[in-house]
Amino acid sequence: MTIRTTSYWADRFETLLDTDELKRRALVTVPPLSNLSSFPVELACHQLETALQTVFYPTEQCITVLKRLVGVAHAHCVAKYPDGKTFLNGLYAQESPLPSFSSPICLTGLAGTGKSELINAFCRVCGNDEQQILVDESHSPFPVKGPWKITVQACSSPLEVLCSLTQVKGSLVDLIKKCRRLAYRDGIPCLIGDEFQFATGSESANARVAQMLLSLGYIGLPFVFAANFTLIRRLQRRPGEEQQRLLADPIVLFPDHGKSLDWQNTLKAQRDVAPEVLIFDPVLDSEALHAYSAGRKRAMAKLIVLAFRAEYTRSKKVDREAIRRAYFSSEYAVYRDETEILTTQEIQNCPDPKRKDLWCPIPLPNNSATTFLESSISLRKELLAEAELTAALSVDERRRLSDVKRAITKGTKKSSQVIPFNNKGKHTAKDLKRNANLYKDKL
């Protein structure tokens, strides 16, 4: 498509400055999966997992970040492409009119909170379909492209990263110059980098990642890179001048708290990918499901798939109780350990010495940290109260309590039956010891 206008470079972002339009474009839904139980279990799980990875609900936090990134790209295009004449002057200039260096925005957060999905959403709303703009009658139409996105591999080097943008080989200096000219000619609004943490692992690797980030900054485009907490800590060990350039503008993406509408809507978006089998309640079960995942979207998706796999030969329905059982499964052990560490360290307000990758090295805003802390403490109290009650019961009473819970969960006529508790029996020393151990296990 060829557009006869001298301001398209900036005009393409005008509609994205509207919050409602931005949210509409960022939202991704999938057609509801049906008849999952008719497929072989592995195929059904694969389809469910793929759907959960595809769906994206833009929370208020996501929209705030997207508005910031859209605003930065828009401002760049307004400054560098005010009209066709300015564009041609820059195109034929001996040096690219882009800034000599652009300090990046660092998007960080816990693994699984949606950093990569947010980056994909930004690229999606900006549009990757190449347009063409006719500046004057003396020139053929010029391409106008979307953001450049780079996904770093474990063995990547600064040269390899720049070669992937230019599709040619050369020295580092020559490739940076080539990138600057291409970026200006094609109207690239910004540069996006992801998965840099996979290129670290040693002090030499840390230096290589810092060099990659600095090299990309020298292109002169607005630059955003995603980093987990481990990479942030590694960059904090670099010399001060590098930290000032690479870590001066952070954005921290943190989990939504368990009572928030955003978390409930996220759960609803996940449930709606397969409403025939996913029957948990996004509102009533929101706090419990938050406790099982610490609000991490990836962990929640993992739980749903594990619960579906376990229930495939049973009821083929995934409710809150099925997700609770999946939480204690061996397949979820890594996520479960992380969830419990996250809850504990939020309550104690200090990092776990063995898992510093789960503690943000950048101070969080008071409102977000306080909200998550209060939610964690409230949930902890509920679990403690339940543990105290259960530990006070005899073996026979606990068995009957399990029968009651099972009947309620199944929702059958049996749930209306009165199941008596035998309160006349005396507790033996063996019972008390077993109850004490049970209480400690529940904490």
Short mmCIF file of C-alpha atoms in Angstrom, two decimals:
data_model
loop_
_atom_site.label_atom_id
_atom_site.label_comp_id
_atom_site.label_asym_id
_atom_site.label_seq_id
_atom_site.Cartn_x
_atom_site.Cartn_y
_atom_site.Cartn_z
CA MET A 1 0.00 0.00 0.00
CA THR A 2 1.39 3.41 -1.05
CA ILE A 3 0.42 6.47 1.00
CA ARG A 4 0.72 10.01 -0.38
CA THR A 5 1.40 11.95 2.79
CA THR A 6 4.41 13.60 4.33
CA SER A 7 3.53 12.80 7.94
CA TYR A 8 2.66 9.10 7.91
CA TRP A 9 5.74 8.21 9.96
CA ALA A 10 4.16 9.89 13.01
CA ASP A 11 0.48 9.71 11.99
CA ARG A 12 0.43 5.91 12.26
CA PHE A 13 0.69 6.24 16.06
CA GLU A 14 -2.10 8.79 16.48
CA THR A 15 -4.87 6.23 17.05
CA LEU A 16 -2.71 4.29 19.50
CA LEU A 17 -2.58 7.30 21.81
CA ASP A 18 -6.22 6.49 22.67
CA THR A 19 -6.31 4.06 25.59
CA ASP A 20 -9.41 2.18 24.44
CA GLU A 21 -8.04 1.64 20.94
CA LEU A 22 -4.69 0.53 22.35
CA LYS A 23 -6.39 -2.02 24.61
CA ARG A 24 -8.55 -3.29 21.76
CA ARG A 25 -5.53 -3.92 19.54
CA ALA A 26 -3.48 -5.50 22.32
CA LEU A 27 -6.18 -8.01 23.33
CA VAL A 28 -5.77 -11.50 21.86
CA THR A 29 -8.46 -14.15 22.16
CA VAL A 30 -8.75 -17.58 20.58
CA PRO A 31 -11.80 -19.54 19.40
CA PRO A 32 -12.92 -21.70 22.34
CA LEU A 33 -11.61 -25.25 22.14
CA SER A 34 -14.37 -27.83 21.97
CA ASN A 35 -14.51 -31.61 22.34
CA LEU A 36 -11.05 -31.72 23.92
CA SER A 37 -11.94 -34.96 25.66
CA SER A 38 -12.42 -36.65 22.30
CA PHE A 39 -8.75 -36.18 21.38
CA PRO A 40 -5.85 -38.31 22.64
CA VAL A 41 -4.57 -36.89 25.90
CA GLU A 42 -1.26 -35.57 24.55
CA LEU A 43 -2.91 -33.86 21.59
CA ALA A 44 -5.58 -32.34 23.84
CA CYS A 45 -2.93 -31.04 26.26
CA HIS A 46 -0.91 -29.62 23.38
CA GLN A 47 -3.91 -27.73 22.01
CA LEU A 48 -4.80 -26.39 25.45
CA GLU A 49 -1.21 -25.30 26.13
CA THR A 50 -0.95 -23.57 22.75
CA ALA A 51 -4.20 -21.70 23.32
CA LEU A 52 -3.07 -20.54 26.77
CA GLN A 53 0.21 -19.30 25.32
CA THR A 54 -1.63 -17.37 22.60
CA VAL A 55 -4.31 -15.60 24.61
CA PHE A 56 -3.37 -12.17 26.00
CA TYR A 57 -5.42 -9.94 28.29
CA PRO A 58 -3.94 -6.42 28.60
CA THR A 59 -4.12 -5.48 32.27
CA GLU A 60 -3.98 -1.87 33.44
CA GLN A 61 -0.30 -2.36 34.16
CA CYS A 62 0.28 -3.64 30.62
CA ILE A 63 -1.65 -0.73 29.12
CA THR A 64 0.43 1.74 31.14
CA VAL A 65 3.65 0.22 29.78
CA LEU A 66 2.29 0.05 26.23
CA LYS A 67 1.24 3.71 26.37
CA ARG A 68 4.75 4.63 27.46
CA LEU A 69 6.35 2.68 24.60
CA VAL A 70 3.90 4.00 22.00
CA GLY A 71 4.52 7.53 23.25
CA VAL A 72 8.28 7.11 22.94
CA ALA A 73 7.98 5.76 19.36
CA HIS A 74 5.55 8.53 18.42
CA ALA A 75 7.81 11.25 19.84
CA HIS A 76 10.77 9.85 17.91
CA CYS A 77 8.89 9.92 14.62
CA VAL A 78 7.54 13.43 15.23
CA ALA A 79 11.07 14.70 15.90
CA LYS A 80 12.86 12.90 13.05
CA TYR A 81 10.16 12.79 10.35
CA PRO A 82 8.17 16.06 10.51
CA ASP A 83 7.78 16.17 6.71
CA GLY A 84 9.10 14.76 3.45
CA LYS A 85 11.70 17.47 2.93
CA THR A 86 13.31 16.85 6.32
CA PHE A 87 13.28 13.11 5.59
CA LEU A 88 15.11 13.54 2.27
CA ASN A 89 17.68 15.87 3.82
CA GLY A 90 18.43 13.25 6.48
CA LEU A 91 18.49 10.46 3.92
CA TYR A 92 21.16 12.14 1.82
CA ALA A 93 23.16 13.53 4.75
CA GLN A 94 26.69 12.23 5.22
CA GLU A 95 25.80 11.08 8.75
CA SER A 96 22.49 9.65 9.88
CA PRO A 97 20.34 12.23 11.73
CA LEU A 98 19.60 9.71 14.49
CA PRO A 99 21.10 10.46 17.94
CA SER A 100 24.59 9.14 18.55
CA PHE A 101 23.31 7.05 21.46
CA SER A 102 19.90 6.17 22.86
CA SER A 103 19.72 5.02 26.49
CA PRO A 104 17.45 1.96 26.64
CA ILE A 105 14.33 1.35 28.66
CA CYS A 106 14.84 -1.78 30.75
CA LEU A 107 11.67 -3.86 31.16
CA THR A 108 12.18 -6.27 34.05
CA GLY A 109 10.13 -8.56 36.27
CA LEU A 110 9.81 -12.09 37.57
CA ALA A 111 10.07 -14.89 35.02
CA GLY A 112 6.59 -15.72 33.82
CA THR A 113 4.95 -12.35 34.49
CA GLY A 114 4.52 -11.60 30.80
CA LYS A 115 7.49 -9.49 29.66
CA SER A 116 7.86 -11.25 26.30
CA GLU A 117 4.08 -11.23 25.77
CA LEU A 118 4.06 -7.49 26.45
CA ILE A 119 6.81 -6.94 23.90
CA ASN A 120 4.90 -9.02 21.36
CA ALA A 121 1.80 -6.95 22.09
CA PHE A 122 3.72 -3.74 21.42
CA CYS A 123 5.00 -5.05 18.09
CA ARG A 124 1.48 -6.20 17.25
CA VAL A 125 -0.24 -2.88 17.97
CA CYS A 126 2.44 -0.96 16.07
CA GLY A 127 1.83 -3.14 13.02
CA ASN A 128 4.51 -5.07 11.19
CA ASP A 129 2.90 -4.79 7.75
CA GLU A 130 5.24 -2.80 5.56
CA GLN A 131 3.72 0.37 4.11
CA GLN A 132 5.13 2.66 1.43
CA ILE A 133 5.17 6.43 1.41
CA LEU A 134 5.48 8.63 -1.68
CA VAL A 135 7.55 11.65 -0.67
CA ASP A 136 7.65 13.40 -4.09
CA GLU A 137 7.48 12.62 -7.76
CA SER A 138 11.28 12.34 -8.07
CA HIS A 139 11.59 9.32 -5.81
CA SER A 140 10.11 5.86 -5.77
CA PRO A 141 7.97 5.09 -2.70
CA PHE A 142 9.98 4.53 0.48
CA PRO A 143 9.19 1.66 2.89
CA VAL A 144 7.88 2.43 6.35
CA LYS A 145 8.32 -0.51 8.71
CA GLY A 146 7.43 -1.48 12.27
CA PRO A 147 9.78 -2.02 15.23
CA TRP A 148 12.96 -4.02 14.89
CA LYS A 149 12.84 -7.00 17.25
CA ILE A 150 15.89 -8.99 18.27
CA THR A 151 15.77 -12.30 20.16
CA VAL A 152 19.20 -13.06 21.57
CA GLN A 153 20.56 -16.61 21.56
CA ALA A 154 23.03 -18.14 23.98
CA CYS A 155 26.01 -17.76 21.65
CA SER A 156 25.13 -14.33 20.26
CA SER A 157 27.78 -11.62 20.00
CA PRO A 158 27.47 -7.90 19.19
CA LEU A 159 28.52 -8.61 15.60
CA GLU A 160 25.96 -11.40 15.16
CA VAL A 161 23.16 -9.24 16.55
CA LEU A 162 23.95 -6.36 14.19
CA CYS A 163 24.39 -8.73 11.24
CA SER A 164 20.86 -10.03 11.86
CA LEU A 165 19.57 -6.48 11.33
CA THR A 166 21.60 -5.58 8.25
CA GLN A 167 21.90 -9.03 6.61
CA VAL A 168 25.53 -8.20 5.76
CA LYS A 169 28.89 -8.77 7.44
CA GLY A 170 31.46 -6.21 8.48
CA SER A 171 33.22 -4.57 11.39
CA LEU A 172 31.28 -3.42 14.43
CA VAL A 173 31.67 0.26 13.49
CA ASP A 174 30.56 -0.33 9.90
CA LEU A 175 27.56 -2.40 10.96
CA ILE A 176 26.40 0.27 13.42
CA LYS A 177 26.59 2.89 10.64
CA LYS A 178 24.70 0.58 8.30
CA CYS A 179 21.99 -0.01 10.93
CA ARG A 180 21.63 3.74 11.52
CA ARG A 181 21.09 4.46 7.83
CA LEU A 182 18.67 1.55 7.33
CA ALA A 183 16.70 2.44 10.45
CA TYR A 184 16.27 6.03 9.32
CA ARG A 185 15.43 5.14 5.71
CA ASP A 186 12.78 2.59 6.73
CA GLY A 187 11.20 4.75 9.42
CA ILE A 188 11.89 2.21 12.18
CA PRO A 189 10.19 3.66 15.29
CA CYS A 190 12.09 1.68 17.92
CA LEU A 191 14.29 -1.30 18.71
CA ILE A 192 13.17 -4.22 20.89
CA GLY A 193 15.48 -6.78 22.51
CA ASP A 194 14.42 -9.96 24.32
CA GLU A 195 15.92 -13.08 25.94
CA PHE A 196 19.27 -11.45 26.78
CA GLN A 197 19.49 -13.53 29.96
CA PHE A 198 20.28 -16.64 27.91
CA ALA A 199 23.55 -15.07 26.76
CA THR A 200 24.87 -14.74 30.34
CA GLY A 201 26.49 -17.28 32.63
CA SER A 202 29.96 -15.97 33.37
CA GLU A 203 31.76 -12.67 33.83
CA SER A 204 32.92 -12.74 30.20
CA ALA A 205 29.33 -13.44 29.12
CA ASN A 206 28.15 -10.51 31.25
CA ALA A 207 30.60 -8.26 29.43
CA ARG A 208 29.37 -9.61 26.08
CA VAL A 209 25.74 -8.85 26.95
CA ALA A 210 26.68 -5.33 28.08
CA GLN A 211 28.53 -4.83 24.78
CA MET A 212 25.50 -6.04 22.82
CA LEU A 213 23.20 -3.63 24.64
CA LEU A 214 25.59 -0.71 24.19
CA SER A 215 26.06 -1.53 20.49
CA LEU A 216 22.29 -1.51 19.97
CA GLY A 217 22.08 1.81 21.83
CA TYR A 218 24.55 3.35 19.35
CA ILE A 219 22.05 2.77 16.52
CA GLY A 220 20.22 5.78 17.95
CA LEU A 221 16.67 4.38 17.96
CA PRO A 222 14.42 4.35 21.02
CA PHE A 223 15.45 1.05 22.57
CA VAL A 224 13.66 -1.34 24.94
CA PHE A 225 15.10 -4.59 26.27
CA ALA A 226 13.54 -7.21 28.53
CA ALA A 227 15.61 -8.62 31.39
CA ASN A 228 14.92 -10.93 34.31
CA PHE A 229 16.20 -10.11 37.79
CA THR A 230 19.34 -12.22 37.33
CA LEU A 231 20.42 -10.19 34.31
CA ILE A 232 19.77 -6.94 36.19
CA ARG A 233 22.04 -8.11 39.02
CA ARG A 234 24.74 -9.02 36.52
CA LEU A 235 24.52 -5.63 34.85
CA GLN A 236 24.71 -3.98 38.28
CA ARG A 237 28.18 -5.50 38.61
CA ARG A 238 29.36 -3.72 35.45
CA PRO A 239 31.31 -0.42 35.65
CA GLY A 240 29.32 2.62 36.71
CA GLU A 241 29.32 4.27 33.28
CA GLU A 242 27.70 1.18 31.76
CA GLN A 243 25.09 1.01 34.53
CA GLN A 244 24.25 4.69 33.98
CA ARG A 245 23.54 4.00 30.33
CA LEU A 246 21.81 0.63 30.58
CA LEU A 247 19.88 0.76 33.88
CA ALA A 248 18.90 4.41 34.17
CA ASP A 249 15.31 3.91 32.93
CA PRO A 250 13.75 0.72 34.37
CA ILE A 251 10.14 -0.44 34.19
CA VAL A 252 9.25 -3.19 36.67
CA LEU A 253 6.45 -5.58 35.71
CA PHE A 254 5.06 -7.27 38.83
CA PRO A 255 2.22 -9.78 39.39
CA ASP A 256 -1.28 -8.43 39.88
CA HIS A 257 -2.58 -9.10 43.39
CA GLY A 258 -5.13 -11.81 44.04
CA LYS A 259 -8.17 -9.57 44.58
CA SER A 260 -7.65 -7.30 41.57
CA LEU A 261 -9.99 -7.14 38.58
CA ASP A 262 -6.97 -7.54 36.31
CA TRP A 263 -6.10 -10.90 37.87
CA GLN A 264 -9.73 -12.02 37.67
CA ASN A 265 -9.94 -10.97 34.01
CA THR A 266 -6.67 -12.76 33.29
CA LEU A 267 -8.11 -15.94 34.78
CA LYS A 268 -11.30 -15.45 32.77
CA ALA A 269 -9.28 -15.08 29.56
CA GLN A 270 -7.48 -18.34 30.37
CA ARG A 271 -10.67 -20.16 31.31
CA ASP A 272 -12.44 -19.04 28.13
CA VAL A 273 -9.98 -20.88 25.88
CA ALA A 274 -11.79 -24.13 26.83
CA PRO A 275 -14.98 -23.33 28.79
CA GLU A 276 -16.29 -26.88 28.37
CA VAL A 277 -13.57 -28.33 30.58
CA LEU A 278 -12.23 -25.33 32.55
CA ILE A 279 -14.98 -24.68 35.08
CA PHE A 280 -13.14 -22.83 37.85
CA ASP A 281 -14.60 -19.45 38.86
CA PRO A 282 -12.33 -16.51 37.95
CA VAL A 283 -13.90 -14.36 40.69
CA LEU A 284 -14.63 -16.73 43.58
CA ASP A 285 -11.43 -18.73 43.07
CA SER A 286 -9.14 -15.81 42.23
CA GLU A 287 -7.32 -15.60 45.58
CA ALA A 288 -6.81 -19.35 45.86
CA LEU A 289 -5.44 -19.57 42.32
CA HIS A 290 -3.21 -16.60 43.03
CA ALA A 291 -1.81 -18.46 46.04
CA TYR A 292 -0.94 -21.42 43.81
CA SER A 293 0.84 -19.29 41.18
CA ALA A 294 1.95 -16.11 42.97
CA GLY A 295 0.13 -14.24 40.22
CA ARG A 296 2.48 -15.43 37.47
CA LYS A 297 0.61 -16.04 34.23
CA ARG A 298 3.01 -18.73 33.01
CA ALA A 299 2.71 -20.65 36.28
CA MET A 300 -1.08 -20.42 36.16
CA ALA A 301 -1.15 -21.75 32.59
CA LYS A 302 1.13 -24.62 33.64
CA LEU A 303 -1.22 -25.48 36.51
CA ILE A 304 -4.24 -25.53 34.21
CA VAL A 305 -2.57 -27.92 31.76
CA LEU A 306 -1.37 -30.22 34.57
CA ALA A 307 -4.84 -30.26 36.12
CA PHE A 308 -6.43 -31.06 32.77
CA ARG A 309 -4.00 -33.92 32.17
CA ALA A 310 -4.75 -35.39 35.61
CA GLU A 311 -8.52 -35.05 35.16
CA TYR A 312 -8.55 -36.42 31.62
CA THR A 313 -9.29 -39.95 32.81
CA ARG A 314 -11.57 -38.77 35.63
CA SER A 315 -14.24 -36.11 35.31
CA LYS A 316 -12.51 -34.31 32.40
CA LYS A 317 -13.37 -31.05 34.23
CA VAL A 318 -10.89 -28.65 35.78
CA ASP A 319 -12.25 -26.85 38.84
CA ARG A 320 -10.53 -25.25 41.81
CA GLU A 321 -10.06 -28.59 43.56
CA ALA A 322 -8.43 -30.12 40.47
CA ILE A 323 -6.03 -27.18 40.30
CA ARG A 324 -5.26 -27.59 44.01
CA ARG A 325 -4.31 -31.23 43.40
CA ALA A 326 -2.14 -30.19 40.45
CA TYR A 327 -0.38 -27.69 42.72
CA PHE A 328 0.93 -30.55 44.86
CA SER A 329 1.98 -32.69 41.87
CA SER A 330 5.62 -33.52 41.22
CA GLU A 331 5.42 -31.89 37.77
CA TYR A 332 4.69 -28.54 39.41
CA ALA A 333 7.42 -28.88 42.06
CA VAL A 334 9.70 -26.13 40.69
CA TYR A 335 6.85 -23.65 40.35
CA ARG A 336 5.49 -24.63 43.78
CA ASP A 337 8.83 -24.05 45.49
CA GLU A 338 9.11 -20.65 43.80
CA THR A 339 5.55 -19.73 44.77
CA GLU A 340 6.17 -20.51 48.43
CA ILE A 341 9.47 -18.62 48.40
CA LEU A 342 7.79 -15.58 46.80
CA THR A 343 5.05 -15.59 49.43
CA THR A 344 7.51 -15.98 52.30
CA GLN A 345 9.91 -13.30 51.15
CA GLU A 346 7.10 -10.81 50.60
CA ILE A 347 5.86 -11.36 54.14
CA GLN A 348 9.36 -11.18 55.63
CA ASN A 349 10.39 -8.37 53.26
CA CYS A 350 13.76 -9.91 52.48
CA PRO A 351 15.09 -12.14 49.70
CA ASP A 352 15.67 -15.84 50.03
CA PRO A 353 19.50 -16.15 50.17
CA LYS A 354 19.43 -19.17 47.83
CA ARG A 355 17.02 -17.64 45.27
CA LYS A 356 17.97 -14.03 44.71
CA ASP A 357 16.60 -14.37 41.18
CA LEU A 358 13.14 -14.12 42.77
CA TRP A 359 13.82 -10.76 44.45
CA CYS A 360 13.67 -7.52 42.49
CA PRO A 361 17.00 -5.64 42.76
CA ILE A 362 15.17 -2.41 41.84
CA PRO A 363 12.89 -0.94 44.57
CA LEU A 364 9.20 -1.43 43.76
CA PRO A 365 6.63 1.36 44.10
CA ASN A 366 5.12 1.34 47.59
CA ASN A 367 1.57 0.83 46.36
CA SER A 368 2.32 -2.34 44.38
CA ALA A 369 4.61 -3.86 47.00
CA THR A 370 2.15 -3.11 49.82
CA THR A 371 -0.82 -4.54 47.92
CA PHE A 372 0.96 -7.79 47.13
CA LEU A 373 2.27 -8.01 50.70
CA GLU A 374 -1.19 -7.54 52.23
CA SER A 375 -2.62 -10.14 49.87
CA SER A 376 0.15 -12.60 50.80
CA ILE A 377 -0.35 -12.08 54.54
CA SER A 378 -4.14 -12.49 54.27
CA LEU A 379 -3.75 -15.70 52.28
CA ARG A 380 -1.17 -17.00 54.76
CA LYS A 381 -3.53 -16.41 57.68
CA GLU A 382 -6.31 -18.34 55.94
CA LEU A 383 -3.99 -21.30 55.31
CA LEU A 384 -2.80 -21.25 58.93
CA ALA A 385 -6.37 -21.20 60.23
CA GLU A 386 -7.27 -24.17 58.03
CA ALA A 387 -4.12 -26.01 59.16
CA GLU A 388 -4.97 -25.43 62.84
CA LEU A 389 -8.50 -26.70 62.37
CA THR A 390 -7.40 -29.82 60.47
CA ALA A 391 -4.64 -30.63 62.97
CA ALA A 392 -7.16 -30.59 65.83
CA LEU A 393 -9.20 -33.41 64.26
CA SER A 394 -8.77 -37.10 64.82
CA VAL A 395 -7.94 -39.47 61.97
CA ASP A 396 -11.59 -40.49 61.64
CA GLU A 397 -12.75 -36.85 61.67
CA ARG A 398 -10.27 -35.90 58.96
CA ARG A 399 -11.50 -38.77 56.85
CA ARG A 400 -15.08 -37.56 57.23
CA LEU A 401 -14.02 -34.00 56.44
CA SER A 402 -12.45 -35.27 53.22
CA ASP A 403 -15.74 -36.96 52.38
CA VAL A 404 -17.58 -33.66 52.87
CA LYS A 405 -15.14 -31.75 50.65
CA ARG A 406 -15.33 -34.43 47.98
CA ALA A 407 -19.13 -34.34 48.00
CA ILE A 408 -19.17 -30.54 47.73
CA THR A 409 -16.64 -30.55 44.90
CA LYS A 410 -18.56 -33.13 42.87
CA GLY A 411 -21.77 -31.12 43.26
CA THR A 412 -23.91 -34.28 43.31
CA LYS A 413 -26.92 -35.09 45.45
CA LYS A 414 -24.56 -36.55 48.01
CA SER A 415 -23.49 -32.99 48.84
CA SER A 416 -26.85 -32.46 50.56
CA GLN A 417 -26.38 -35.44 52.88
CA VAL A 418 -25.41 -34.88 56.49
CA ILE A 419 -22.11 -36.59 57.24
CA PRO A 420 -21.73 -36.87 61.02
CA PHE A 421 -18.48 -36.37 62.88
CA ASN A 422 -17.61 -38.72 65.70
CA ASN A 423 -16.67 -36.34 68.50
CA LYS A 424 -16.90 -38.91 71.29
CA GLY A 425 -13.64 -40.67 70.61
CA LYS A 426 -10.60 -39.75 72.69
CA HIS A 427 -7.33 -38.65 71.10
CA THR A 428 -4.43 -40.99 71.74
CA ALA A 429 -0.79 -39.87 72.01
CA LYS A 430 -0.26 -41.26 68.54
CA ASP A 431 -3.12 -39.09 67.24
CA LEU A 432 -1.70 -35.95 68.84
CA LYS A 433 1.76 -36.59 67.41
CA ARG A 434 0.31 -37.19 63.94
CA ASN A 435 -1.77 -34.01 64.23
CA ALA A 436 1.27 -31.96 65.24
CA ASN A 437 3.20 -33.20 62.24
CA LEU A 438 0.25 -32.48 59.99
CA TYR A 439 0.03 -28.93 61.35
CA LYS A 440 3.70 -28.30 60.61
CA ASP A 441 3.35 -29.71 57.11
CA LYS A 442 0.52 -27.29 56.41
CA LEU A 443 2.56 -24.20 57.35
#
